[in-house]
Short mmCIF file of C-alpha atoms in Angstrom, two decimals:
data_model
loop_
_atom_site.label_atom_id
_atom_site.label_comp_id
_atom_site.label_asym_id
_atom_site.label_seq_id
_atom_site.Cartn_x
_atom_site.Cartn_y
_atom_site.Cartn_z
CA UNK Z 108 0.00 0.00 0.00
CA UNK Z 109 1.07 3.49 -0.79
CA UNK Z 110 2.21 5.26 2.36
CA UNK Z 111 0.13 9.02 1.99
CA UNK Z 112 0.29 11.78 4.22
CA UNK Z 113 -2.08 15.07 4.23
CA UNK Z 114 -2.44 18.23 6.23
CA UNK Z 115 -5.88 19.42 7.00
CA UNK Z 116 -7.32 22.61 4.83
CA UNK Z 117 -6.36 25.88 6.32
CA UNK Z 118 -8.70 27.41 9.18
CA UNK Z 119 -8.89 30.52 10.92
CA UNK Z 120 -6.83 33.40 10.06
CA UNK Z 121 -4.64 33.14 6.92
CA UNK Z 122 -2.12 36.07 5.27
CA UNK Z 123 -1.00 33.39 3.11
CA UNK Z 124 -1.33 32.49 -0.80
CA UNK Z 125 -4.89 31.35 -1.13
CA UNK Z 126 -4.14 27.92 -2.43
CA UNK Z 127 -2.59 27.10 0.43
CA UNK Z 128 -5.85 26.79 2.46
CA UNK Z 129 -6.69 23.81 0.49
CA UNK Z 130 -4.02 21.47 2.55
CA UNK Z 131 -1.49 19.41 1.60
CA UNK Z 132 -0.88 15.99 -0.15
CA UNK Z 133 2.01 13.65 -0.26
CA UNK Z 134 3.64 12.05 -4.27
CA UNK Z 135 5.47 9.55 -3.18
CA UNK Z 136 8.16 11.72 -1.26
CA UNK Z 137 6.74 15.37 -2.79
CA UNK Z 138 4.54 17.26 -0.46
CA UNK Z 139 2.20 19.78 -2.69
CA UNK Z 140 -1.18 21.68 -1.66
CA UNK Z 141 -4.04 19.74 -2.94
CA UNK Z 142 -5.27 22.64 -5.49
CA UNK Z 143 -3.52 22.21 -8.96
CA UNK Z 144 -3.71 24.07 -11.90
CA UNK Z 145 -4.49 21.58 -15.17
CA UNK Z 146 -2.59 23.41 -17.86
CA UNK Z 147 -4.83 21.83 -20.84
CA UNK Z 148 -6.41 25.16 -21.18
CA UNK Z 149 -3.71 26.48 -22.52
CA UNK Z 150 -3.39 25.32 -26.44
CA UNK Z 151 -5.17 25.98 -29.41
CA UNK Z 152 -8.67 24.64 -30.19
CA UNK Z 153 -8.73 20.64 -30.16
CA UNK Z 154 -5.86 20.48 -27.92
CA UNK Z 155 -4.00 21.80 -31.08
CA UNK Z 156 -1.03 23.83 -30.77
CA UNK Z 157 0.09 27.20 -29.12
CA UNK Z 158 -2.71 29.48 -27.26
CA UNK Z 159 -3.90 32.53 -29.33
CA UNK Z 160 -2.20 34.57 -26.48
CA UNK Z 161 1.05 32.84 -25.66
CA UNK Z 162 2.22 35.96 -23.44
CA UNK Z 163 -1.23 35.52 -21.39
CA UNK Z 164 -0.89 32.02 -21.29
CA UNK Z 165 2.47 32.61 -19.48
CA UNK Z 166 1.08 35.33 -16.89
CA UNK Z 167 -1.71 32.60 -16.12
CA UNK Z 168 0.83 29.85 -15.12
CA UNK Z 169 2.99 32.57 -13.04
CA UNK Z 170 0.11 33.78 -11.39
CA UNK Z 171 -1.39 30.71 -10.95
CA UNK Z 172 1.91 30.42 -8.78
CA UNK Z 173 1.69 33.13 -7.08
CA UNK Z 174 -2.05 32.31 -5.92
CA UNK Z 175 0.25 28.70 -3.84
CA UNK Z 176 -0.68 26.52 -6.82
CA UNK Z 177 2.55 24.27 -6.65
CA UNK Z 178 1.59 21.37 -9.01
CA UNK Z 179 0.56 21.84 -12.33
CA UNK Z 180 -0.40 19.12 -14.78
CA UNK Z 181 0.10 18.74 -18.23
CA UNK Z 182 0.60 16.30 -21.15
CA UNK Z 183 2.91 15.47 -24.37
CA UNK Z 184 -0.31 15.05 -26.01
CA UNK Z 185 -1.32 18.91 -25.34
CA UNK Z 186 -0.28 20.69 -28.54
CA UNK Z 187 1.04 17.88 -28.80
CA UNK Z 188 4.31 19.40 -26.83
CA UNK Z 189 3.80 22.62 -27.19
CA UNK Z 190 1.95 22.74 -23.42
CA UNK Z 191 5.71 21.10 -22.41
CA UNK Z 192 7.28 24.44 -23.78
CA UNK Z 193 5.20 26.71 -22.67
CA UNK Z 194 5.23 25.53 -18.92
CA UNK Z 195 9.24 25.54 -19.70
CA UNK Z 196 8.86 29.21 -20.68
CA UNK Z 197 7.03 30.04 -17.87
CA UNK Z 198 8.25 28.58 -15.07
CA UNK Z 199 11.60 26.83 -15.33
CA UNK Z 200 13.21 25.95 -13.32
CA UNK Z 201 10.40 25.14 -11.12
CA UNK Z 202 11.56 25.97 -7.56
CA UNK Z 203 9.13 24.77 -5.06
CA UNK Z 204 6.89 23.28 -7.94
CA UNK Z 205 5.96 19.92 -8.87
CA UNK Z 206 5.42 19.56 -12.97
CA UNK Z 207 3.24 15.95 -13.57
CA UNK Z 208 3.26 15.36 -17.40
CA UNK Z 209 1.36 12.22 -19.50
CA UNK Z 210 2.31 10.51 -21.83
CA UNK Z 211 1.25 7.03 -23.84
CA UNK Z 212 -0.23 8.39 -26.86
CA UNK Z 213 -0.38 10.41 -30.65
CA UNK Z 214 -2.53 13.50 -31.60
CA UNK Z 215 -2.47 13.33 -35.06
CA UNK Z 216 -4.80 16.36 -35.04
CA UNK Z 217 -7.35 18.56 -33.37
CA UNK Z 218 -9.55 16.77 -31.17
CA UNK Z 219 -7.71 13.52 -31.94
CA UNK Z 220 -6.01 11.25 -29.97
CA UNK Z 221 -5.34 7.70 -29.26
CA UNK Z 222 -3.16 5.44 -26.98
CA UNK Z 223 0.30 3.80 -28.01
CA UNK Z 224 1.58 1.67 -25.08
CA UNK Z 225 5.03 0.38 -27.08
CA UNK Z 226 7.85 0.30 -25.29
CA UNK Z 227 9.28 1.99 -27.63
CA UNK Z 228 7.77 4.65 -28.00
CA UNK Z 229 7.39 4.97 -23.84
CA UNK Z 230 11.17 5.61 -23.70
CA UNK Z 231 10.89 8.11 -26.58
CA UNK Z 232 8.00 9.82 -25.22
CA UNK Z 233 9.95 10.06 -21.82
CA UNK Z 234 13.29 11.55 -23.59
CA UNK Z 235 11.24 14.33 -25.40
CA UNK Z 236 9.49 15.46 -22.27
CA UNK Z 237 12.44 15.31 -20.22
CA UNK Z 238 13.77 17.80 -23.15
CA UNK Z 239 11.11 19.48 -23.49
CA UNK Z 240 10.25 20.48 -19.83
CA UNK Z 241 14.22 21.11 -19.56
CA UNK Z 242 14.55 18.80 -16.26
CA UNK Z 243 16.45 15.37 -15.81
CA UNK Z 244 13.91 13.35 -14.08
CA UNK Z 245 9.97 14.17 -14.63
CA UNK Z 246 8.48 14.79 -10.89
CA UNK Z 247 5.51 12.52 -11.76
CA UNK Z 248 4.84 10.63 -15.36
CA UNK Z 249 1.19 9.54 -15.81
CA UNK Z 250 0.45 7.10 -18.38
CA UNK Z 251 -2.30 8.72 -20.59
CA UNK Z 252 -4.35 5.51 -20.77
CA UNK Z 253 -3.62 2.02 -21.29
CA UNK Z 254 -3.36 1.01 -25.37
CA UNK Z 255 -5.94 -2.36 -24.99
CA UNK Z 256 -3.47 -3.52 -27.61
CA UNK Z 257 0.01 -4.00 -25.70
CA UNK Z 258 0.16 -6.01 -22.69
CA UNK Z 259 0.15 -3.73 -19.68
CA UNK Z 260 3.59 -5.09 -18.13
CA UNK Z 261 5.47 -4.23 -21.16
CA UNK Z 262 4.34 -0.92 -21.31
CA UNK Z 263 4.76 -0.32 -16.94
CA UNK Z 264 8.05 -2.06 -17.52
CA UNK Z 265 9.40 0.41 -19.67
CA UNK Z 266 8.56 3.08 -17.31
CA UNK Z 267 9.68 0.86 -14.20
CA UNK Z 268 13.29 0.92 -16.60
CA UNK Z 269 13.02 4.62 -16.87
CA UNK Z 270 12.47 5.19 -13.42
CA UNK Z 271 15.19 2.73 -12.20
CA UNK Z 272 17.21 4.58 -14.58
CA UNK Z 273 16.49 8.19 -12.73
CA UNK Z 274 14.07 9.69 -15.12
CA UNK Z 275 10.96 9.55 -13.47
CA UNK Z 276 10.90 9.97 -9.81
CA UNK Z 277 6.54 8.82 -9.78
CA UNK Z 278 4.41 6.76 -11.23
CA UNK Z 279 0.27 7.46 -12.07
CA UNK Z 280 -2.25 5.62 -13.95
CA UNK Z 281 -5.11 7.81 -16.09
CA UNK Z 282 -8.46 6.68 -16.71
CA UNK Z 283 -8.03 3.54 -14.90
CA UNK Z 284 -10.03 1.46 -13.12
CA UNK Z 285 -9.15 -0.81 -10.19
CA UNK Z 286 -8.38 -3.67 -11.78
CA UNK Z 287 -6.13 -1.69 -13.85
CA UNK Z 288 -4.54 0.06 -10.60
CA UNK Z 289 -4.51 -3.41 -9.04
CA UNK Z 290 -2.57 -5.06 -12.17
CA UNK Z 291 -0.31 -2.03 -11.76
CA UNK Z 292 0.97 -2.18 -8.84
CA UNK Z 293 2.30 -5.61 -8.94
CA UNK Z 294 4.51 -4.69 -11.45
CA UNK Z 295 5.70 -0.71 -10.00
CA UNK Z 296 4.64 1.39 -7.41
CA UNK Z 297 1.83 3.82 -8.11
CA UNK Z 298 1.12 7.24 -6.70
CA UNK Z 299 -1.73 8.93 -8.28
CA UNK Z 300 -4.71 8.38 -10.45
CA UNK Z 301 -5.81 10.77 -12.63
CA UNK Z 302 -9.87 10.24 -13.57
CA UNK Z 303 -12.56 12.44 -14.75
CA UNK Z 304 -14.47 13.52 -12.35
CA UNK Z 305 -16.75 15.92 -10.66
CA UNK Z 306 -19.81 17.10 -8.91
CA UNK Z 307 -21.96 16.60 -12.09
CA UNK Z 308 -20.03 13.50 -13.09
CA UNK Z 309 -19.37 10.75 -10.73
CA UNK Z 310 -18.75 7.34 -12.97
CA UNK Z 311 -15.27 6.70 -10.66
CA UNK Z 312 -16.62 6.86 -7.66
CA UNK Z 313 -15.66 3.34 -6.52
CA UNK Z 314 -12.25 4.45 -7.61
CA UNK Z 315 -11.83 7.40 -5.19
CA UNK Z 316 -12.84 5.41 -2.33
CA UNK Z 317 -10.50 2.62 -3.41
CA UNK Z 318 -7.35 4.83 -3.61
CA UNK Z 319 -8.59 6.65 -0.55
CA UNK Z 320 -8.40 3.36 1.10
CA UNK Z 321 -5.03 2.46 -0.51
CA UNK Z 322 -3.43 5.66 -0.06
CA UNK Z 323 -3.42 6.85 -3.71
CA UNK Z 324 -3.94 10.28 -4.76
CA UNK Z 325 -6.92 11.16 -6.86
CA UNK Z 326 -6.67 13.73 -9.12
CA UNK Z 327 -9.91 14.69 -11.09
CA UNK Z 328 -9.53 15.81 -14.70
CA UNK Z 329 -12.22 18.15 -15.40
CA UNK Z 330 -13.51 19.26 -12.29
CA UNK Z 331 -15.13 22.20 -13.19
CA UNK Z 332 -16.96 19.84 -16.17
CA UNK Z 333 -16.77 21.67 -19.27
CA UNK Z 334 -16.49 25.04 -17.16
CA UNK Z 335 -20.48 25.05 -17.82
CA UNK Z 336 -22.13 23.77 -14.58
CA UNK Z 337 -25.99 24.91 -15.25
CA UNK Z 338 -26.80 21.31 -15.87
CA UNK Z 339 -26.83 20.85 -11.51
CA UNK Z 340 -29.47 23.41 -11.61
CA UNK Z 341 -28.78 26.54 -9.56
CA UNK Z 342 -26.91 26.39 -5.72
CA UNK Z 343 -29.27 28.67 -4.25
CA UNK Z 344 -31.07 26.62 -2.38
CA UNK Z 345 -27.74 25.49 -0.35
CA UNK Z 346 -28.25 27.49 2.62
CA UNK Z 347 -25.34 29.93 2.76
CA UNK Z 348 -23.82 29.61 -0.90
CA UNK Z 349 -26.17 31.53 -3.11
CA UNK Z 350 -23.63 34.19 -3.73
CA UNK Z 351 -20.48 32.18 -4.42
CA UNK Z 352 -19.23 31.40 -7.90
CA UNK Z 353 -20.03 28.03 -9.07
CA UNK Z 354 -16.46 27.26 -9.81
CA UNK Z 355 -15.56 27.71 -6.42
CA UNK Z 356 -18.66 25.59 -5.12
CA UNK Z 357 -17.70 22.56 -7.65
CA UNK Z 358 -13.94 22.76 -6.15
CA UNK Z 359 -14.82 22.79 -2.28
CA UNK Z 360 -17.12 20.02 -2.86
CA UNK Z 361 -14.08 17.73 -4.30
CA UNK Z 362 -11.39 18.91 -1.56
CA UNK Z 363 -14.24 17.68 1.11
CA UNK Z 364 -15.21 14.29 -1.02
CA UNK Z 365 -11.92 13.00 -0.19
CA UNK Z 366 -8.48 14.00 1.55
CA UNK Z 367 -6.42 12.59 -1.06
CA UNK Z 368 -8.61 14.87 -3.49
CA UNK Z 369 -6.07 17.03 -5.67
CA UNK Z 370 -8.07 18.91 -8.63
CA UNK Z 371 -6.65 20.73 -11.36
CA UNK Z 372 -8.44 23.38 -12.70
CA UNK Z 373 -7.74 24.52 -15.55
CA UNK Z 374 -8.25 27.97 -17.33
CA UNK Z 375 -7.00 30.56 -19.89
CA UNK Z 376 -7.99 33.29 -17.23
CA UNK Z 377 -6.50 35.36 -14.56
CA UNK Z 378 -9.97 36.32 -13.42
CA UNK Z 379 -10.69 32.50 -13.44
CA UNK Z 380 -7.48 31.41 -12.16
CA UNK Z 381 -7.42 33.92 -9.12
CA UNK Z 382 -11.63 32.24 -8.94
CA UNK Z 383 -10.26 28.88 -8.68
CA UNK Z 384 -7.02 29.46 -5.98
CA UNK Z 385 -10.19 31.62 -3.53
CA UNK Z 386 -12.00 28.56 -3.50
CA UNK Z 387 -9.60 26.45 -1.08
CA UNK Z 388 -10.73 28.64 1.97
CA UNK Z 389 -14.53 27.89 1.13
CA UNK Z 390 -15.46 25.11 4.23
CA UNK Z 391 -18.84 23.36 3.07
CA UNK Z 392 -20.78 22.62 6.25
CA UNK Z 393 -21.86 19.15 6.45
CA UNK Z 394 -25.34 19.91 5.43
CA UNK Z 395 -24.06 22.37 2.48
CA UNK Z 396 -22.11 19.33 1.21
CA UNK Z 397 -25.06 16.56 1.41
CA UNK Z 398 -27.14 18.98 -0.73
CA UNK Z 399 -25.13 19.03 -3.05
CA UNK Z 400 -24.26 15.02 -2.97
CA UNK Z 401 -27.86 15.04 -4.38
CA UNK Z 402 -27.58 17.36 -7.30
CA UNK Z 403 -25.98 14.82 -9.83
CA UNK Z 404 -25.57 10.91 -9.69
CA UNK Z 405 -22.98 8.85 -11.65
CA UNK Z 406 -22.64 9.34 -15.30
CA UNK Z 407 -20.51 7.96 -18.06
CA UNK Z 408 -16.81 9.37 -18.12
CA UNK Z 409 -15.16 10.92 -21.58
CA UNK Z 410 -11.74 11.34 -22.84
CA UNK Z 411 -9.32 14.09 -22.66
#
């Protein structure tokens, strides 16, 4: 079992970086605060190369920083690579920041995407991040998703190789269920699982509770949805929310779902992003937080 540690969110008075209220979390041996900042915001349309405003894509990352978000996420497959650079641009060398890339697939082109599990191409993908991101071991390597068509061990073996070797430090699994986890972590030790979920969409459930019981970290993909939440209906009826954002609503719900809860919002924003970091200091009273366990039940997941 995976050894995890957490610090309780932030209470009483705080003069520090909002994002710091939400807590802490343990990788493996890296301690971060359990509000991210997903970085998959921050391309063209279809995941497709460079943001239309590559100068406000950096100020979002840096200020994103400057809010206490210490681990951001991103992906070879978000440009593809140019999401690598970017984060490069912006924040190298990444003092007091964890960077958590994917990898395990090919965009061939906007809104594309599909899994390649080859050794192979593990090792290449693993090279060209490390180059990219400008580091010589990746903090935390996520394999996208599991290609149905390459036995798992080969593909886990390459990255057990890689980490033996001192270029990955973690492990994580996306989109994975628990037999997938389970069949994991015979062959390599893993830290984190990276599902979508959120308030409106709940078909991993069963996995949060099983790495909350295993000592996994759960990181929701798309926890603000689509950024759209009007299909819960409105919040005002939760006694004492009616005049905070949704955003911020969707976010304190995770952090209290689950201590080893660590969502990454994403946005192209600073209004949003400076949203998103506020809403670690919103505390959801029990009742506020079984209302709104009623507004949405399970529902099918998607890809990203």
């Amino acid at each position: 079992m995976s050894q995890q540690q957490t610090s309780a969110p932030g209470t009483g008075r705080h003069t520090g970086p909002p994002a710091h209220l939400s807590g802490t979390i343990t990788l493996g041996d890296l301690r971060v605060h359990r509000l991210g900042y997903g970085a998959i915001r921050l391309t063209g349309p279809g995941t497709w190369g460079d943001p239309a405003d590559r100068a406000g894509a950096i100020a979002v990352l840096r200020r994103a920083v400057d809010l206490g978000v210490d681990f951001i996420d991103t992906a070879e497959a978000y440009g593809p690579y140019t999401n690598e650079e970017l984060i490069r641009d912006a924040l190298h060398p990444y003092t007091g920041i964890v960077v958590a890339t994917k990898g395990g697939g090919v965009r061939p082109g906007p809104d594309q995407w599909e899994a390649v599990g080859r050794p192979g191409f593990i090792r290449q993908g693993v090279e060209m991040s490390l180059r990219r991101l400008g580091v010589d071991c990746l903090d935390l390597y996520q394999l996208h998703r599991i290609d149905p068509h390459v036995p798992l061990a080969d593909t886990l073996g390459a990255l057990r190789d890689l980490q033996q070797a001192g270029k990955i430090r973690h492990i994580g699994l996306s989109e994975a269920d628990i037999d997938d986890i389970h069949a994991a972590r015979q062959i390599l030790d893993i830290v984190s699982v990276q599902n979508h979920y959120n308030l409106a969409t709940r078909h991993w459930e069963h996995v949060v509770d099983y790495c909350q019981d295993e000592g996994i970290a759960f990181i929701p993909w798309g926890p603000l949805g689509s950024g759209d939440l009007s299909c819960l209906g409105s919040f005002a009826h939760v006694d004492g929310l009616a005049d905070r954002p949704p955003a911020q609503i969707a976010l304190a719900w995770l952090l209290r779902r689950c201590p080893l809860m660590l969502p990454i919002p994403g946005t192209a924003t600073l209004s949003r992003v400076e949203e998103n970091a506020h809403a670690a200091g919103l505390r959801l009273s029990d009742d506020q937080y079984e209302q709104l366990n009623t507004l949405a039940g399970p529902s099918p997941a998607s890809a990203h």
